[in-house]
Short mmCIF file of C-alpha atoms in Angstrom, two decimals:
data_model
loop_
_atom_site.label_atom_id
_atom_site.label_comp_id
_atom_site.label_asym_id
_atom_site.label_seq_id
_atom_site.Cartn_x
_atom_site.Cartn_y
_atom_site.Cartn_z
CA UNK A 1 26.92 -10.17 -8.58
CA UNK A 2 29.82 -7.72 -8.76
CA UNK A 3 28.28 -5.75 -11.62
CA UNK A 4 25.39 -4.72 -9.35
CA UNK A 5 27.56 -3.15 -6.63
CA UNK A 6 27.20 0.32 -8.13
CA UNK A 7 24.21 2.23 -6.74
CA UNK A 8 24.03 4.27 -9.95
CA UNK A 9 23.72 1.10 -11.98
CA UNK A 10 20.92 -0.13 -9.72
CA UNK A 11 19.16 3.23 -10.09
CA UNK A 12 19.29 3.08 -13.89
CA UNK A 13 18.25 -0.58 -13.89
CA UNK A 14 15.13 0.22 -11.83
CA UNK A 15 14.44 3.25 -14.01
CA UNK A 16 14.67 1.08 -17.12
CA UNK A 17 12.30 -1.47 -15.60
CA UNK A 18 9.85 1.32 -14.74
CA UNK A 19 9.92 2.73 -18.28
CA UNK A 20 9.44 -0.71 -19.83
CA UNK A 21 6.68 -1.53 -17.31
CA UNK A 22 4.89 1.70 -18.19
CA UNK A 23 5.19 0.90 -21.91
CA UNK A 24 3.52 -2.51 -21.59
CA UNK A 25 0.80 -1.10 -19.36
CA UNK A 26 0.05 1.92 -21.54
CA UNK A 27 0.06 0.00 -24.82
CA UNK A 28 -3.47 0.41 -26.33
CA UNK A 29 -4.48 1.65 -22.89
CA UNK A 30 -7.46 3.69 -24.09
CA UNK A 31 -8.68 1.17 -26.66
CA UNK A 32 -8.53 -1.91 -24.43
CA UNK A 33 -9.73 -0.28 -21.21
CA UNK A 34 -11.78 -2.62 -19.00
CA UNK A 35 -15.00 -0.83 -18.09
CA UNK A 36 -17.98 -2.64 -16.58
CA UNK A 37 -20.57 -2.19 -13.81
CA UNK A 38 -18.21 -1.35 -10.93
CA UNK A 39 -16.23 1.07 -13.08
CA UNK A 40 -19.42 2.73 -14.37
CA UNK A 41 -20.76 3.20 -10.83
CA UNK A 42 -17.50 4.75 -9.63
CA UNK A 43 -17.20 6.96 -12.72
CA UNK A 44 -20.70 8.39 -12.20
CA UNK A 45 -19.96 9.25 -8.57
CA UNK A 46 -16.57 10.79 -9.26
CA UNK A 47 -17.54 12.69 -12.44
CA UNK A 48 -20.34 14.39 -10.52
CA UNK A 49 -17.76 15.77 -8.05
CA UNK A 50 -15.33 16.73 -10.83
CA UNK A 51 -18.02 18.78 -12.57
CA UNK A 52 -19.63 20.34 -9.48
CA UNK A 53 -16.84 20.60 -6.92
CA UNK A 54 -15.31 18.55 -4.07
CA UNK A 55 -18.41 19.06 -1.93
CA UNK A 56 -20.04 16.34 -4.01
CA UNK A 57 -17.39 13.74 -3.19
CA UNK A 58 -18.88 10.74 -1.34
CA UNK A 59 -18.01 10.26 2.32
CA UNK A 60 -18.10 6.49 1.92
CA UNK A 61 -16.21 4.34 -0.56
CA UNK A 62 -17.21 1.36 -2.73
CA UNK A 63 -19.42 -1.23 -1.09
CA UNK A 64 -18.08 -4.66 -0.16
CA UNK A 65 -19.82 -6.74 -2.84
CA UNK A 66 -23.29 -7.89 -1.77
CA UNK A 67 -22.52 -7.72 1.97
CA UNK A 68 -25.52 -6.11 3.66
CA UNK A 69 -25.83 -4.66 7.16
CA UNK A 70 -28.82 -3.21 8.99
CA UNK A 71 -28.38 0.30 7.54
CA UNK A 72 -27.43 -0.75 4.01
CA UNK A 73 -24.25 -2.11 2.47
CA UNK A 74 -20.91 -2.50 4.19
CA UNK A 75 -18.59 0.07 2.62
CA UNK A 76 -14.92 0.94 2.46
CA UNK A 77 -13.32 4.34 2.99
CA UNK A 78 -13.48 6.94 0.17
CA UNK A 79 -9.74 7.20 -0.66
CA UNK A 80 -10.22 5.47 -4.03
CA UNK A 81 -12.76 8.10 -5.13
CA UNK A 82 -10.47 10.92 -4.01
CA UNK A 83 -7.64 9.59 -6.18
CA UNK A 84 -10.00 9.51 -9.15
CA UNK A 85 -11.14 13.05 -8.36
CA UNK A 86 -7.54 14.30 -8.31
CA UNK A 87 -6.83 12.59 -11.65
CA UNK A 88 -9.93 14.18 -13.16
CA UNK A 89 -8.94 17.64 -11.92
CA UNK A 90 -5.31 17.32 -13.06
CA UNK A 91 -6.24 16.20 -16.58
CA UNK A 92 -9.46 18.23 -16.78
CA UNK A 93 -11.60 15.27 -17.74
CA UNK A 94 -13.91 12.66 -16.24
CA UNK A 95 -13.33 10.17 -19.06
CA UNK A 96 -13.07 6.51 -17.95
CA UNK A 97 -9.41 6.23 -19.01
CA UNK A 98 -8.47 9.31 -16.95
CA UNK A 99 -10.17 7.87 -13.86
CA UNK A 100 -7.98 4.77 -14.24
CA UNK A 101 -4.74 6.79 -14.23
CA UNK A 102 -4.20 6.53 -10.43
CA UNK A 103 -4.10 2.73 -10.65
CA UNK A 104 -1.64 2.98 -13.53
CA UNK A 105 0.51 5.44 -11.57
CA UNK A 106 0.65 3.34 -8.39
CA UNK A 107 1.43 0.19 -10.40
CA UNK A 108 4.64 1.92 -11.57
CA UNK A 109 5.41 3.73 -8.29
CA UNK A 110 5.39 0.43 -6.38
CA UNK A 111 8.46 -0.86 -8.26
CA UNK A 112 11.22 1.21 -6.52
CA UNK A 113 9.36 0.83 -3.22
CA UNK A 114 9.24 -2.93 -3.67
CA UNK A 115 12.98 -2.95 -4.33
CA UNK A 116 13.68 -1.05 -1.09
CA UNK A 117 11.44 -3.42 0.83
CA UNK A 118 13.12 -6.52 -0.62
CA UNK A 119 16.59 -5.11 0.08
CA UNK A 120 15.88 -5.42 3.80
CA UNK A 121 16.08 -9.20 3.37
CA UNK A 122 17.79 -9.99 0.05
CA UNK A 123 20.80 -9.05 -2.06
CA UNK A 124 20.66 -6.41 -4.78
CA UNK A 125 20.54 -9.00 -7.54
CA UNK A 126 17.68 -11.01 -6.02
CA UNK A 127 15.74 -7.84 -5.18
CA UNK A 128 16.15 -6.46 -8.70
CA UNK A 129 15.18 -9.81 -10.24
CA UNK A 130 12.05 -9.99 -8.08
CA UNK A 131 11.07 -6.43 -9.07
CA UNK A 132 11.51 -7.28 -12.76
CA UNK A 133 9.39 -10.44 -12.38
CA UNK A 134 6.68 -8.43 -10.64
CA UNK A 135 6.80 -5.60 -13.20
CA UNK A 136 6.25 -7.93 -16.16
CA UNK A 137 3.84 -10.39 -14.56
CA UNK A 138 0.86 -10.74 -16.90
CA UNK A 139 -1.65 -10.71 -14.03
CA UNK A 140 -0.12 -7.60 -12.45
CA UNK A 141 -0.13 -5.83 -15.82
CA UNK A 142 -3.78 -6.68 -16.42
CA UNK A 143 -4.86 -5.36 -13.03
CA UNK A 144 -3.00 -2.08 -13.53
CA UNK A 145 -4.82 -1.24 -16.76
CA UNK A 146 -8.26 -0.37 -15.36
CA UNK A 147 -9.89 1.41 -12.44
CA UNK A 148 -10.74 -0.80 -9.48
CA UNK A 149 -10.24 -0.01 -5.79
CA UNK A 150 -7.95 -3.01 -4.90
CA UNK A 151 -5.59 -2.38 -7.83
CA UNK A 152 -3.43 0.13 -5.94
CA UNK A 153 -3.25 -1.97 -2.77
CA UNK A 154 0.25 -3.45 -3.50
CA UNK A 155 1.76 0.06 -3.35
CA UNK A 156 0.19 0.99 -0.02
CA UNK A 157 0.80 -2.45 1.49
CA UNK A 158 4.50 -2.14 0.58
CA UNK A 159 4.55 1.41 1.98
CA UNK A 160 2.91 0.27 5.20
CA UNK A 161 5.20 -2.68 5.90
CA UNK A 162 8.37 -0.92 4.75
CA UNK A 163 7.65 2.02 7.05
CA UNK A 164 6.87 -0.29 9.96
CA UNK A 165 10.03 -2.39 9.50
CA UNK A 166 12.21 0.72 9.31
CA UNK A 167 10.47 2.18 12.36
CA UNK A 168 11.13 -0.95 14.40
CA UNK A 169 14.78 -1.26 13.37
CA UNK A 170 16.01 2.34 13.12
CA UNK A 171 17.70 3.64 16.28
CA UNK A 172 17.51 7.32 15.33
CA UNK A 173 14.49 8.89 17.06
CA UNK A 174 14.04 11.65 14.48
CA UNK A 175 13.97 9.17 11.59
CA UNK A 176 11.65 6.89 13.54
CA UNK A 177 9.00 9.64 13.43
CA UNK A 178 9.19 9.74 9.64
CA UNK A 179 9.03 5.94 9.37
CA UNK A 180 6.02 5.99 11.68
CA UNK A 181 4.32 8.57 9.44
CA UNK A 182 5.09 6.40 6.39
CA UNK A 183 3.60 3.34 8.06
CA UNK A 184 0.50 5.28 9.15
CA UNK A 185 -0.03 6.64 5.61
CA UNK A 186 0.18 3.19 4.04
CA UNK A 187 -2.12 1.74 6.70
CA UNK A 188 -4.62 4.58 6.51
CA UNK A 189 -5.03 4.52 2.72
CA UNK A 190 -4.44 0.81 2.10
CA UNK A 191 -7.13 -0.17 4.61
CA UNK A 192 -9.65 1.85 2.57
CA UNK A 193 -8.98 0.12 -0.74
CA UNK A 194 -10.28 -3.35 0.14
CA UNK A 195 -11.39 -5.29 3.21
CA UNK A 196 -8.54 -7.74 2.58
CA UNK A 197 -6.21 -4.76 2.93
CA UNK A 198 -8.07 -3.57 6.03
CA UNK A 199 -7.72 -6.87 7.90
CA UNK A 200 -4.28 -7.79 6.54
CA UNK A 201 -2.55 -4.45 7.16
CA UNK A 202 -4.03 -4.05 10.63
CA UNK A 203 -3.53 -7.70 11.60
CA UNK A 204 0.05 -8.06 10.36
CA UNK A 205 1.05 -4.66 11.78
CA UNK A 206 -0.36 -5.59 15.19
CA UNK A 207 1.40 -8.97 15.08
CA UNK A 208 4.74 -7.39 14.12
CA UNK A 209 4.48 -4.85 16.94
CA UNK A 210 3.55 -7.56 19.44
CA UNK A 211 6.49 -9.75 18.40
CA UNK A 212 8.96 -6.86 18.39
CA UNK A 213 8.02 -5.53 21.81
CA UNK A 214 7.28 -9.02 23.24
CA UNK A 215 4.08 -7.90 24.89
CA UNK A 216 3.45 -11.33 26.44
CA UNK A 217 6.80 -11.18 28.27
CA UNK A 218 6.00 -7.75 29.66
CA UNK A 219 2.74 -9.17 30.98
CA UNK A 220 4.66 -11.99 32.65
CA UNK A 221 7.11 -9.53 34.18
CA UNK A 222 4.22 -7.41 35.46
CA UNK A 223 2.53 -10.45 37.00
CA UNK A 224 5.81 -11.59 38.56
CA UNK A 225 6.41 -8.12 39.99
CA UNK A 226 2.92 -8.04 41.51
CA UNK A 227 3.47 -11.45 43.11
CA UNK A 228 6.87 -10.37 44.46
CA UNK A 229 5.36 -7.23 46.02
CA UNK A 230 2.61 -9.34 47.58
CA UNK A 231 5.19 -11.68 49.14
CA UNK A 232 7.11 -8.69 50.54
CA UNK A 233 3.93 -7.32 52.10
CA UNK A 234 3.10 -10.69 53.68
CA UNK A 235 6.64 -11.12 55.05
CA UNK A 236 6.67 -7.57 56.39
CA UNK A 237 3.42 -8.21 58.22
#
């Protein structure tokens, strides 16, 4: 659409979507906060560190449901708890609603990032429409209104794949370093939020790198080169 050719208009459109998305997420946020067993467990761990210092932060994250291993439960990384700790320190409180602020923040921050990711493949209009549909999806809104470790995964998954795509397609070496850092950040944090994120981000990233660099063809070339050298040695003898 011609009306969406202006970058300023796109900027204000995304800003408007972000403001409206925040409004529907923050509406009765404190009164309707979802808070059950998982949230209570996480709040107890994090509030202890907020009150007594970062030395009390756990070195392991939430456990993976009822999955048991020989030494206890299978656990994620602690990034989720560190986000809650930062929120508690910034707002000076360990109240349940404050500990849910990081999930609320990342649910809004993902919107411009999602637009940039979609623009790699689609037009401005389609990208903006998709962002608006995502922003006002009932399920997405519900999952951004309480503290739970997978809730921020869409942001870090988008960050991971956007950084990787830009890294693979950008010819500038200096910018490639920044895209690589962006991909690594998304992968590092996103893989700690849920085991789905751990396997998906690692698996898809590895697949994209393999396809881009055509690893199987390099292996064929290497094998062919070895055979050619062998033939030369035999003929020389």
